[in-house]
Amino acid sequence: MMNIVTNRASRRVPLLWMAVVLVATMVMLSAVRPGAAESAASPYVTSYTVPYANSEPTHIISLGADEVWFTLQNDSAIGRLVVAGNGQPTFTRFPTPTANSAPYDLASSGQYIWFTERQGNRIGRLTPGTGAISETVIPTADSQPTGITVTPDGNVWFVQRAANKIARYNPGGGTFDEFTYPTAGAQFEDVAAGRNDSIWATAPGLNQVIQLFPDNAPSQQFEIVPVLDFGLQPWPPAQIAVDDEKPWITAPSKDLVGRYAPGTLSYWRWYELFHEGTGARGLFLQRMGEYYYTWFTEPDGGRAGLLITHRSRATILTLFEQPLPGSSPRPMSITADPNGTAWITAPGVNAIMAWRQPYFYQGYLPATVGH
């Protein structure tokens, strides 16, 4: 039997749980900012068209309330969007020094924004206060860097899709350390920092999540977590986020969001989405007291979603999937700012979208599962 937490054919809506979620949402998140024009898809979703044609906004982070930064793959630039209190959006473009670099993912160290240049084979650093960008060439040629993260010690970690490596860049010394994964074809996509000096990465080419211990001996550096459920063949993961040393991942081919469950037969506790063929991909994890707020995107379904679970029991409090405006928005990445607003890149309509609290109508409650 599959270890799926929910079932599309049988879902119930316990009013007590919904009351708890609505109250918790209103208490834990600040009030919605007034004044912005909102889309027809939902009174809580606003779409801001990126003023650079066919720029393909891809990954996104927030550095403050109503302020987001994102990569523009087709425009070889980093973008910034700030929405004023009256709802007026302001876009700023910061082109990379290298043309046709295809900036892909980005992460903040507090002082800088670091990003990968997938076609430029470089790591970029942007200073938010000035917009100045510097680049560093990756030692391995044509490595196709994708996911990136910054650890508390200031080191920059990223994965190399074509080179089959997980790499570390030390900004202070200007040095690289590259860790080659011994099995070819990992097609590394995303990376996240764990505790105990470990790094997690998704390897969709091998249907695995990889944990790297860089300080171990070479023969003990990599641990493998297959992405599967009991009795089923493995499937590819996409994005990853880590908290409490437990990774969360999205599984596009299975319409699932998963939380690592070591010691179980399937390794994962799976949360099944309502809709089939959605291609669940983007992922952002927030810890809110005793709860996880797990945000995700569904490129093939044109939706963004919110999954709220209890941290220790891993039970679902609510699961809601929000249709986004546009004929084919293809939402890619998602983040949340200090106001609780979820921000989404929508390359299909060349837009950045804001999904503001309380996220859904009380008259159209999301289905929940109580255990």
mmCIF file of C-alpha atoms in Angstrom:
data_model
loop_
_atom_site.group_PDB
_atom_site.id
_atom_site.type_symbol
_atom_site.label_atom_id
_atom_site.label_comp_id
_atom_site.label_asym_id
_atom_site.label_seq_id
_atom_site.Cartn_x
_atom_site.Cartn_y
_atom_site.Cartn_z
ATOM 1 C CA MET A 1 0.000 0.000 0.000
ATOM 2 C CA MET A 2 1.297 3.466 -0.858
ATOM 3 C CA ASN A 3 2.421 5.654 2.007
ATOM 4 C CA ILE A 4 0.398 8.608 0.706
ATOM 5 C CA VAL A 5 -0.996 10.880 3.380
ATOM 6 C CA THR A 6 -4.075 12.087 1.490
ATOM 7 C CA ASN A 7 -6.345 10.500 -1.099
ATOM 8 C CA ARG A 8 -8.096 12.344 -3.942
ATOM 9 C CA ALA A 9 -11.161 10.109 -3.759
ATOM 10 C CA SER A 10 -11.750 10.680 -0.047
ATOM 11 C CA ARG A 11 -11.128 14.023 1.677
ATOM 12 C CA ARG A 12 -13.061 15.599 4.513
ATOM 13 C CA VAL A 13 -13.342 19.122 5.923
ATOM 14 C CA PRO A 14 -13.390 19.122 9.735
ATOM 15 C CA LEU A 15 -14.667 22.546 10.744
ATOM 16 C CA LEU A 16 -12.692 22.565 13.988
ATOM 17 C CA TRP A 17 -9.376 22.137 12.176
ATOM 18 C CA MET A 18 -10.327 24.844 9.678
ATOM 19 C CA ALA A 19 -11.177 27.259 12.457
ATOM 20 C CA VAL A 20 -7.784 26.571 14.015
ATOM 21 C CA VAL A 21 -6.022 27.191 10.703
ATOM 22 C CA LEU A 22 -7.905 30.405 9.977
ATOM 23 C CA VAL A 23 -7.185 31.803 13.422
ATOM 24 C CA ALA A 24 -3.540 30.697 13.287
ATOM 25 C CA THR A 25 -3.124 32.245 9.853
ATOM 26 C CA MET A 26 -4.539 35.581 10.914
ATOM 27 C CA VAL A 27 -2.516 35.682 14.144
ATOM 28 C CA MET A 28 0.836 34.494 12.801
ATOM 29 C CA LEU A 29 0.803 36.599 9.642
ATOM 30 C CA SER A 30 0.408 40.361 9.528
ATOM 31 C CA ALA A 31 -2.465 42.167 7.832
ATOM 32 C CA VAL A 32 -2.658 42.289 4.037
ATOM 33 C CA ARG A 33 -1.263 45.482 2.522
ATOM 34 C CA PRO A 34 -4.087 47.504 0.900
ATOM 35 C CA GLY A 35 -4.116 49.477 -2.293
ATOM 36 C CA ALA A 36 -2.841 47.069 -4.966
ATOM 37 C CA ALA A 37 -4.941 46.239 -8.001
ATOM 38 C CA GLU A 38 -5.744 42.552 -7.880
ATOM 39 C CA SER A 39 -6.227 39.994 -10.643
ATOM 40 C CA ALA A 40 -9.490 38.400 -11.699
ATOM 41 C CA ALA A 41 -8.253 34.949 -10.683
ATOM 42 C CA SER A 42 -8.516 35.705 -6.971
ATOM 43 C CA PRO A 43 -8.876 38.822 -4.830
ATOM 44 C CA TYR A 44 -5.666 37.724 -3.119
ATOM 45 C CA VAL A 45 -3.476 37.274 -6.218
ATOM 46 C CA THR A 46 -1.831 40.210 -7.988
ATOM 47 C CA SER A 47 0.139 39.828 -11.223
ATOM 48 C CA TYR A 48 2.924 42.283 -12.046
ATOM 49 C CA THR A 49 4.125 42.100 -15.653
ATOM 50 C CA VAL A 50 7.908 42.200 -15.938
ATOM 51 C CA PRO A 51 8.707 45.153 -18.250
ATOM 52 C CA TYR A 52 11.467 43.284 -20.087
ATOM 53 C CA ALA A 53 9.972 41.229 -22.912
ATOM 54 C CA ASN A 54 10.462 37.435 -22.874
ATOM 55 C CA SER A 55 12.850 37.730 -19.924
ATOM 56 C CA GLU A 56 11.822 34.382 -18.348
ATOM 57 C CA PRO A 57 11.800 35.089 -14.602
ATOM 58 C CA THR A 58 12.922 31.857 -12.984
ATOM 59 C CA HIS A 59 13.992 31.766 -9.316
ATOM 60 C CA ILE A 60 13.016 34.273 -6.626
ATOM 61 C CA ILE A 61 13.972 35.358 -3.085
ATOM 62 C CA SER A 62 12.686 38.042 -0.720
ATOM 63 C CA LEU A 63 14.908 40.515 1.125
ATOM 64 C CA GLY A 64 12.081 42.338 2.911
ATOM 65 C CA ALA A 65 8.375 43.067 2.936
ATOM 66 C CA ASP A 66 7.127 43.666 -0.623
ATOM 67 C CA GLU A 67 10.669 43.397 -2.012
ATOM 68 C CA VAL A 68 11.778 40.467 -4.155
ATOM 69 C CA TRP A 69 14.783 39.650 -6.335
ATOM 70 C CA PHE A 70 14.708 37.153 -9.191
ATOM 71 C CA THR A 71 16.732 35.788 -12.082
ATOM 72 C CA LEU A 72 15.887 36.660 -15.694
ATOM 73 C CA GLN A 73 17.327 33.805 -17.750
ATOM 74 C CA ASN A 74 16.590 35.121 -21.226
ATOM 75 C CA ASP A 75 17.579 38.676 -20.322
ATOM 76 C CA SER A 76 20.926 37.818 -18.670
ATOM 77 C CA ALA A 77 19.978 39.909 -15.679
ATOM 78 C CA ILE A 78 18.852 39.961 -12.064
ATOM 79 C CA GLY A 79 15.546 41.710 -11.442
ATOM 80 C CA ARG A 80 14.172 43.538 -8.425
ATOM 81 C CA LEU A 81 10.539 44.347 -7.673
ATOM 82 C CA VAL A 82 9.425 46.671 -4.887
ATOM 83 C CA VAL A 83 5.724 47.331 -4.322
ATOM 84 C CA ALA A 84 4.925 50.570 -2.510
ATOM 85 C CA GLY A 85 2.194 50.956 0.086
ATOM 86 C CA ASN A 86 -0.156 52.397 -2.547
ATOM 87 C CA GLY A 87 0.308 49.291 -4.692
ATOM 88 C CA GLN A 88 2.656 50.896 -7.226
ATOM 89 C CA PRO A 89 5.292 48.399 -8.470
ATOM 90 C CA THR A 90 8.835 49.420 -9.377
ATOM 91 C CA PHE A 91 11.056 47.088 -11.391
ATOM 92 C CA THR A 92 14.842 47.439 -11.656
ATOM 93 C CA ARG A 93 17.117 45.432 -13.937
ATOM 94 C CA PHE A 94 20.745 44.547 -13.198
ATOM 95 C CA PRO A 95 22.420 42.988 -16.283
ATOM 96 C CA THR A 96 25.231 40.493 -15.817
ATOM 97 C CA PRO A 97 28.670 41.502 -17.186
ATOM 98 C CA THR A 98 28.707 38.295 -19.254
ATOM 99 C CA ALA A 99 26.219 38.278 -22.131
ATOM 100 C CA ASN A 100 23.885 35.292 -22.601
ATOM 101 C CA SER A 101 24.838 33.990 -19.154
ATOM 102 C CA ALA A 102 21.348 32.647 -18.278
ATOM 103 C CA PRO A 103 21.308 33.468 -14.536
ATOM 104 C CA TYR A 104 19.389 30.634 -12.918
ATOM 105 C CA ASP A 105 19.149 30.449 -9.117
ATOM 106 C CA LEU A 106 19.983 32.951 -6.377
ATOM 107 C CA ALA A 107 20.515 33.109 -2.610
ATOM 108 C CA SER A 108 21.228 35.819 -0.047
ATOM 109 C CA SER A 109 24.070 35.926 2.455
ATOM 110 C CA GLY A 110 22.638 39.035 4.118
ATOM 111 C CA GLN A 111 25.303 41.267 2.611
ATOM 112 C CA TYR A 112 25.221 39.987 -0.968
ATOM 113 C CA ILE A 113 23.002 38.135 -3.414
ATOM 114 C CA TRP A 114 24.814 35.191 -4.978
ATOM 115 C CA PHE A 115 23.592 33.581 -8.192
ATOM 116 C CA THR A 116 24.508 30.930 -10.733
ATOM 117 C CA GLU A 117 25.002 31.655 -14.427
ATOM 118 C CA ARG A 118 23.984 28.422 -16.109
ATOM 119 C CA GLN A 119 25.305 29.257 -19.575
ATOM 120 C CA GLY A 120 28.023 31.664 -18.452
ATOM 121 C CA ASN A 121 29.653 29.024 -16.199
ATOM 122 C CA ARG A 122 30.092 31.612 -13.479
ATOM 123 C CA ILE A 123 29.066 32.489 -9.951
ATOM 124 C CA GLY A 124 27.781 36.045 -9.650
ATOM 125 C CA ARG A 125 27.685 38.362 -6.660
ATOM 126 C CA LEU A 126 25.346 41.363 -6.484
ATOM 127 C CA THR A 127 25.460 44.105 -3.855
ATOM 128 C CA PRO A 128 21.809 45.086 -3.224
ATOM 129 C CA GLY A 129 22.616 48.623 -2.058
ATOM 130 C CA THR A 130 24.483 49.581 -5.242
ATOM 131 C CA GLY A 131 23.493 46.981 -7.823
ATOM 132 C CA ALA A 132 27.171 46.248 -8.538
ATOM 133 C CA ILE A 133 27.806 42.759 -9.905
ATOM 134 C CA SER A 134 31.046 40.782 -9.952
ATOM 135 C CA GLU A 135 31.590 37.346 -11.475
ATOM 136 C CA THR A 136 33.903 34.417 -10.814
ATOM 137 C CA VAL A 137 34.595 31.747 -13.419
ATOM 138 C CA ILE A 138 33.991 28.155 -12.270
ATOM 139 C CA PRO A 139 37.108 25.951 -12.696
ATOM 140 C CA THR A 140 35.223 23.156 -14.501
ATOM 141 C CA ALA A 141 34.335 24.254 -18.019
ATOM 142 C CA ASP A 142 30.703 24.078 -19.194
ATOM 143 C CA SER A 143 29.560 22.815 -15.796
ATOM 144 C CA GLN A 144 26.038 24.325 -16.019
ATOM 145 C CA PRO A 145 25.618 25.537 -12.420
ATOM 146 C CA THR A 146 21.996 25.464 -11.250
ATOM 147 C CA GLY A 147 20.907 25.509 -7.573
ATOM 148 C CA ILE A 148 22.763 27.658 -5.044
ATOM 149 C CA THR A 149 22.738 28.314 -1.285
ATOM 150 C CA VAL A 150 24.872 30.154 1.279
ATOM 151 C CA THR A 151 25.841 28.532 4.592
ATOM 152 C CA PRO A 152 26.173 30.446 7.887
ATOM 153 C CA ASP A 153 29.980 30.445 7.564
ATOM 154 C CA GLY A 154 29.660 32.501 4.372
ATOM 155 C CA ASN A 155 30.592 29.729 1.949
ATOM 156 C CA VAL A 156 28.619 29.513 -1.284
ATOM 157 C CA TRP A 157 27.465 26.038 -2.336
ATOM 158 C CA PHE A 158 26.090 25.180 -5.761
ATOM 159 C CA VAL A 159 25.471 22.174 -7.962
ATOM 160 C CA GLN A 160 26.780 21.564 -11.479
ATOM 161 C CA ARG A 161 24.259 19.842 -13.705
ATOM 162 C CA ALA A 162 26.579 18.936 -16.576
ATOM 163 C CA ALA A 163 29.728 18.302 -14.492
ATOM 164 C CA ASN A 164 28.038 15.931 -11.989
ATOM 165 C CA LYS A 165 29.516 17.873 -9.068
ATOM 166 C CA ILE A 166 28.573 19.656 -5.861
ATOM 167 C CA ALA A 167 30.864 22.652 -5.339
ATOM 168 C CA ARG A 168 31.876 25.098 -2.620
ATOM 169 C CA TYR A 169 33.168 28.606 -3.202
ATOM 170 C CA ASN A 170 34.993 30.441 -0.413
ATOM 171 C CA PRO A 171 34.557 34.180 -1.084
ATOM 172 C CA GLY A 172 37.248 35.167 1.424
ATOM 173 C CA GLY A 173 39.974 33.114 -0.214
ATOM 174 C CA GLY A 174 38.503 33.047 -3.718
ATOM 175 C CA THR A 175 38.892 29.256 -3.812
ATOM 176 C CA PHE A 176 36.719 26.417 -5.102
ATOM 177 C CA ASP A 177 36.298 22.863 -3.835
ATOM 178 C CA GLU A 178 34.475 20.503 -6.204
ATOM 179 C CA PHE A 179 33.079 17.144 -5.096
ATOM 180 C CA THR A 180 32.444 14.776 -7.999
ATOM 181 C CA TYR A 181 29.560 12.401 -7.462
ATOM 182 C CA PRO A 182 30.816 8.881 -8.280
ATOM 183 C CA THR A 183 27.716 7.848 -10.268
ATOM 184 C CA ALA A 184 27.330 9.599 -13.616
ATOM 185 C CA GLY A 185 24.101 11.232 -14.744
ATOM 186 C CA ALA A 186 22.923 12.864 -11.497
ATOM 187 C CA GLN A 187 21.737 15.968 -13.385
ATOM 188 C CA PHE A 188 21.899 17.954 -10.140
ATOM 189 C CA GLU A 189 19.147 20.571 -9.861
ATOM 190 C CA ASP A 190 18.863 22.099 -6.387
ATOM 191 C CA VAL A 191 20.894 22.358 -3.173
ATOM 192 C CA ALA A 192 20.223 23.196 0.481
ATOM 193 C CA ALA A 193 22.330 23.400 3.625
ATOM 194 C CA GLY A 194 21.775 20.964 6.475
ATOM 195 C CA ARG A 195 23.121 20.819 9.984
ATOM 196 C CA ASN A 196 26.295 19.006 11.006
ATOM 197 C CA ASP A 197 28.178 20.595 8.088
ATOM 198 C CA SER A 198 26.234 18.609 5.515
ATOM 199 C CA ILE A 199 24.793 19.648 2.156
ATOM 200 C CA TRP A 200 21.688 18.196 0.486
ATOM 201 C CA ALA A 201 21.116 18.124 -3.272
ATOM 202 C CA THR A 202 18.501 16.765 -5.660
ATOM 203 C CA ALA A 203 19.709 14.388 -8.377
ATOM 204 C CA PRO A 204 16.711 13.924 -10.702
ATOM 205 C CA GLY A 205 18.790 12.025 -13.254
ATOM 206 C CA LEU A 206 19.268 9.222 -10.722
ATOM 207 C CA ASN A 207 15.959 9.584 -8.813
ATOM 208 C CA GLN A 208 17.897 10.393 -5.659
ATOM 209 C CA VAL A 209 18.496 12.979 -2.984
ATOM 210 C CA ILE A 210 22.187 13.194 -2.061
ATOM 211 C CA GLN A 211 23.660 14.211 1.287
ATOM 212 C CA LEU A 212 27.279 15.382 1.163
ATOM 213 C CA PHE A 213 29.605 15.415 4.167
ATOM 214 C CA PRO A 214 32.534 17.408 2.761
ATOM 215 C CA ASP A 215 34.824 16.879 5.753
ATOM 216 C CA ASN A 216 34.587 13.078 5.628
ATOM 217 C CA ALA A 217 37.030 10.825 3.816
ATOM 218 C CA PRO A 218 36.254 10.594 0.072
ATOM 219 C CA SER A 219 34.772 7.104 0.416
ATOM 220 C CA GLN A 220 32.343 8.356 3.100
ATOM 221 C CA GLN A 221 31.347 11.744 1.726
ATOM 222 C CA PHE A 222 28.078 10.832 -0.005
ATOM 223 C CA GLU A 223 24.916 9.283 1.387
ATOM 224 C CA ILE A 224 22.059 8.349 -0.916
ATOM 225 C CA VAL A 225 18.331 8.674 -0.242
ATOM 226 C CA PRO A 226 16.245 7.130 -3.037
ATOM 227 C CA VAL A 227 13.060 8.977 -3.996
ATOM 228 C CA LEU A 228 10.338 6.332 -3.979
ATOM 229 C CA ASP A 229 7.463 4.842 -2.074
ATOM 230 C CA PHE A 230 7.148 1.304 -0.783
ATOM 231 C CA GLY A 231 6.828 -1.165 -3.653
ATOM 232 C CA LEU A 232 7.156 1.477 -6.391
ATOM 233 C CA GLN A 233 9.939 2.410 -8.779
ATOM 234 C CA PRO A 234 11.883 5.612 -7.918
ATOM 235 C CA TRP A 235 11.033 8.972 -9.479
ATOM 236 C CA PRO A 236 12.947 12.268 -9.939
ATOM 237 C CA PRO A 237 12.955 15.051 -7.333
ATOM 238 C CA ALA A 238 13.100 18.759 -8.207
ATOM 239 C CA GLN A 239 13.468 21.431 -5.504
ATOM 240 C CA ILE A 240 14.642 20.914 -1.921
ATOM 241 C CA ALA A 241 14.389 22.767 1.405
ATOM 242 C CA VAL A 242 15.760 21.648 4.778
ATOM 243 C CA ASP A 243 14.687 22.273 8.361
ATOM 244 C CA ASP A 244 15.325 20.208 11.501
ATOM 245 C CA GLU A 245 17.745 18.252 9.270
ATOM 246 C CA LYS A 246 14.736 16.864 7.398
ATOM 247 C CA PRO A 247 14.623 17.723 3.699
ATOM 248 C CA TRP A 248 11.403 18.498 1.887
ATOM 249 C CA ILE A 249 11.227 17.941 -1.871
ATOM 250 C CA THR A 250 8.840 18.310 -4.773
ATOM 251 C CA ALA A 251 8.237 15.431 -7.187
ATOM 252 C CA PRO A 252 6.963 16.784 -10.533
ATOM 253 C CA SER A 253 6.124 13.438 -12.137
ATOM 254 C CA LYS A 254 3.996 12.276 -9.195
ATOM 255 C CA ASP A 255 2.171 15.456 -8.058
ATOM 256 C CA LEU A 256 3.679 15.053 -4.599
ATOM 257 C CA VAL A 257 5.414 17.049 -1.899
ATOM 258 C CA GLY A 258 7.580 14.876 0.345
ATOM 259 C CA ARG A 259 9.176 15.155 3.772
ATOM 260 C CA TYR A 260 12.161 12.952 4.635
ATOM 261 C CA ALA A 261 11.214 10.183 7.086
ATOM 262 C CA PRO A 262 14.398 8.256 7.943
ATOM 263 C CA GLY A 263 13.895 4.786 9.340
ATOM 264 C CA THR A 264 10.782 4.084 7.270
ATOM 265 C CA LEU A 265 10.553 1.672 4.341
ATOM 266 C CA SER A 266 9.869 4.420 1.821
ATOM 267 C CA TYR A 267 12.246 7.059 3.325
ATOM 268 C CA TRP A 268 9.597 9.744 2.710
ATOM 269 C CA ARG A 269 6.229 10.864 3.978
ATOM 270 C CA TRP A 270 4.302 11.940 0.891
ATOM 271 C CA TYR A 271 1.587 14.575 0.620
ATOM 272 C CA GLU A 272 -0.553 14.136 -2.470
ATOM 273 C CA LEU A 273 -1.877 17.221 -4.257
ATOM 274 C CA PHE A 274 -5.491 17.561 -5.316
ATOM 275 C CA HIS A 275 -4.851 17.850 -9.053
ATOM 276 C CA GLU A 276 -3.122 15.399 -11.382
ATOM 277 C CA GLY A 277 -0.530 16.355 -13.987
ATOM 278 C CA THR A 278 0.497 19.535 -12.162
ATOM 279 C CA GLY A 279 4.272 19.017 -12.235
ATOM 280 C CA ALA A 280 4.860 20.218 -8.646
ATOM 281 C CA ARG A 281 8.222 21.977 -8.693
ATOM 282 C CA GLY A 282 9.005 25.197 -6.776
ATOM 283 C CA LEU A 283 9.383 24.914 -3.001
ATOM 284 C CA PHE A 284 9.745 27.263 -0.032
ATOM 285 C CA LEU A 285 9.613 26.191 3.612
ATOM 286 C CA GLN A 286 8.706 28.337 6.616
ATOM 287 C CA ARG A 287 8.689 27.245 10.236
ATOM 288 C CA MET A 288 5.878 28.999 12.121
ATOM 289 C CA GLY A 289 5.943 27.893 15.743
ATOM 290 C CA GLU A 290 4.766 24.300 15.818
ATOM 291 C CA TYR A 291 3.821 24.310 12.137
ATOM 292 C CA TYR A 292 5.442 24.129 8.737
ATOM 293 C CA TYR A 293 4.146 26.371 5.985
ATOM 294 C CA THR A 294 5.264 24.653 2.780
ATOM 295 C CA TRP A 295 4.733 26.699 -0.387
ATOM 296 C CA PHE A 296 4.954 25.080 -3.818
ATOM 297 C CA THR A 297 4.263 25.744 -7.498
ATOM 298 C CA GLU A 298 2.545 23.631 -10.143
ATOM 299 C CA PRO A 299 3.853 24.704 -13.568
ATOM 300 C CA ASP A 300 1.730 22.283 -15.595
ATOM 301 C CA GLY A 301 -1.426 23.139 -13.650
ATOM 302 C CA GLY A 302 -0.920 26.902 -13.485
ATOM 303 C CA ARG A 303 -1.256 26.947 -9.690
ATOM 304 C CA ALA A 304 0.562 27.777 -6.488
ATOM 305 C CA GLY A 305 -0.117 25.903 -3.272
ATOM 306 C CA LEU A 306 0.155 26.067 0.494
ATOM 307 C CA LEU A 307 0.518 23.004 2.710
ATOM 308 C CA ILE A 308 0.366 23.490 6.487
ATOM 309 C CA THR A 309 1.517 20.599 8.649
ATOM 310 C CA HIS A 310 2.311 20.020 12.295
ATOM 311 C CA ARG A 311 6.074 19.845 12.847
ATOM 312 C CA SER A 312 6.247 16.850 15.167
ATOM 313 C CA ARG A 313 3.217 14.853 14.038
ATOM 314 C CA ALA A 314 3.550 15.710 10.332
ATOM 315 C CA THR A 315 -0.245 15.764 10.031
ATOM 316 C CA ILE A 316 -1.952 18.030 7.500
ATOM 317 C CA LEU A 317 -3.877 21.026 8.817
ATOM 318 C CA THR A 318 -4.685 22.427 5.414
ATOM 319 C CA LEU A 319 -3.802 22.033 1.748
ATOM 320 C CA PHE A 320 -4.871 24.639 -0.783
ATOM 321 C CA GLU A 321 -3.996 25.096 -4.456
ATOM 322 C CA GLN A 322 -4.602 28.527 -5.975
ATOM 323 C CA PRO A 323 -5.155 28.985 -9.752
ATOM 324 C CA LEU A 324 -3.021 31.811 -11.107
ATOM 325 C CA PRO A 325 -4.036 34.361 -13.756
ATOM 326 C CA GLY A 326 -3.074 34.033 -17.404
ATOM 327 C CA SER A 327 -3.665 31.369 -20.034
ATOM 328 C CA SER A 328 -0.465 29.487 -19.198
ATOM 329 C CA PRO A 329 1.491 31.151 -16.364
ATOM 330 C CA ARG A 330 3.739 28.134 -15.730
ATOM 331 C CA PRO A 331 4.754 29.203 -12.190
ATOM 332 C CA MET A 332 8.323 28.173 -11.469
ATOM 333 C CA SER A 333 9.680 29.393 -8.118
ATOM 334 C CA ILE A 334 8.066 30.639 -4.915
ATOM 335 C CA THR A 335 9.139 32.452 -1.748
ATOM 336 C CA ALA A 336 7.458 34.346 1.096
ATOM 337 C CA ASP A 337 8.280 37.733 2.599
ATOM 338 C CA PRO A 338 8.017 38.914 6.255
ATOM 339 C CA ASN A 339 4.408 40.023 5.666
ATOM 340 C CA GLY A 340 3.432 36.469 4.759
ATOM 341 C CA THR A 341 2.968 37.304 1.075
ATOM 342 C CA ALA A 342 3.957 34.505 -1.289
ATOM 343 C CA TRP A 343 5.822 35.667 -4.393
ATOM 344 C CA ILE A 344 5.862 33.549 -7.540
ATOM 345 C CA THR A 345 7.750 33.689 -10.827
ATOM 346 C CA ALA A 346 5.503 33.040 -13.822
ATOM 347 C CA PRO A 347 7.706 32.781 -16.936
ATOM 348 C CA GLY A 348 4.754 31.668 -19.058
ATOM 349 C CA VAL A 349 3.266 35.169 -18.815
ATOM 350 C CA ASN A 350 6.533 37.016 -18.003
ATOM 351 C CA ALA A 351 5.263 38.112 -14.610
ATOM 352 C CA ILE A 352 5.894 38.152 -10.879
ATOM 353 C CA MET A 353 2.801 37.303 -8.851
ATOM 354 C CA ALA A 354 1.936 38.091 -5.232
ATOM 355 C CA TRP A 355 -0.441 35.821 -3.278
ATOM 356 C CA ARG A 356 -1.486 37.662 -0.161
ATOM 357 C CA GLN A 357 -3.159 36.530 3.034
ATOM 358 C CA PRO A 358 -5.684 35.368 4.033
ATOM 359 C CA TYR A 359 -5.049 33.461 0.750
ATOM 360 C CA PHE A 360 -8.583 32.095 0.267
ATOM 361 C CA TYR A 361 -12.266 32.969 0.744
ATOM 362 C CA GLN A 362 -13.953 31.783 3.897
ATOM 363 C CA GLY A 363 -16.821 30.804 1.635
ATOM 364 C CA TYR A 364 -14.505 28.522 -0.338
ATOM 365 C CA LEU A 365 -12.491 26.736 2.269
ATOM 366 C CA PRO A 366 -9.516 24.539 1.367
ATOM 367 C CA ALA A 367 -9.922 20.886 2.129
ATOM 368 C CA THR A 368 -8.106 19.637 5.192
ATOM 369 C CA VAL A 369 -7.231 16.333 6.728
ATOM 370 C CA GLY A 370 -7.107 15.748 10.461
ATOM 371 C CA HIS A 371 -5.415 12.766 12.060
#
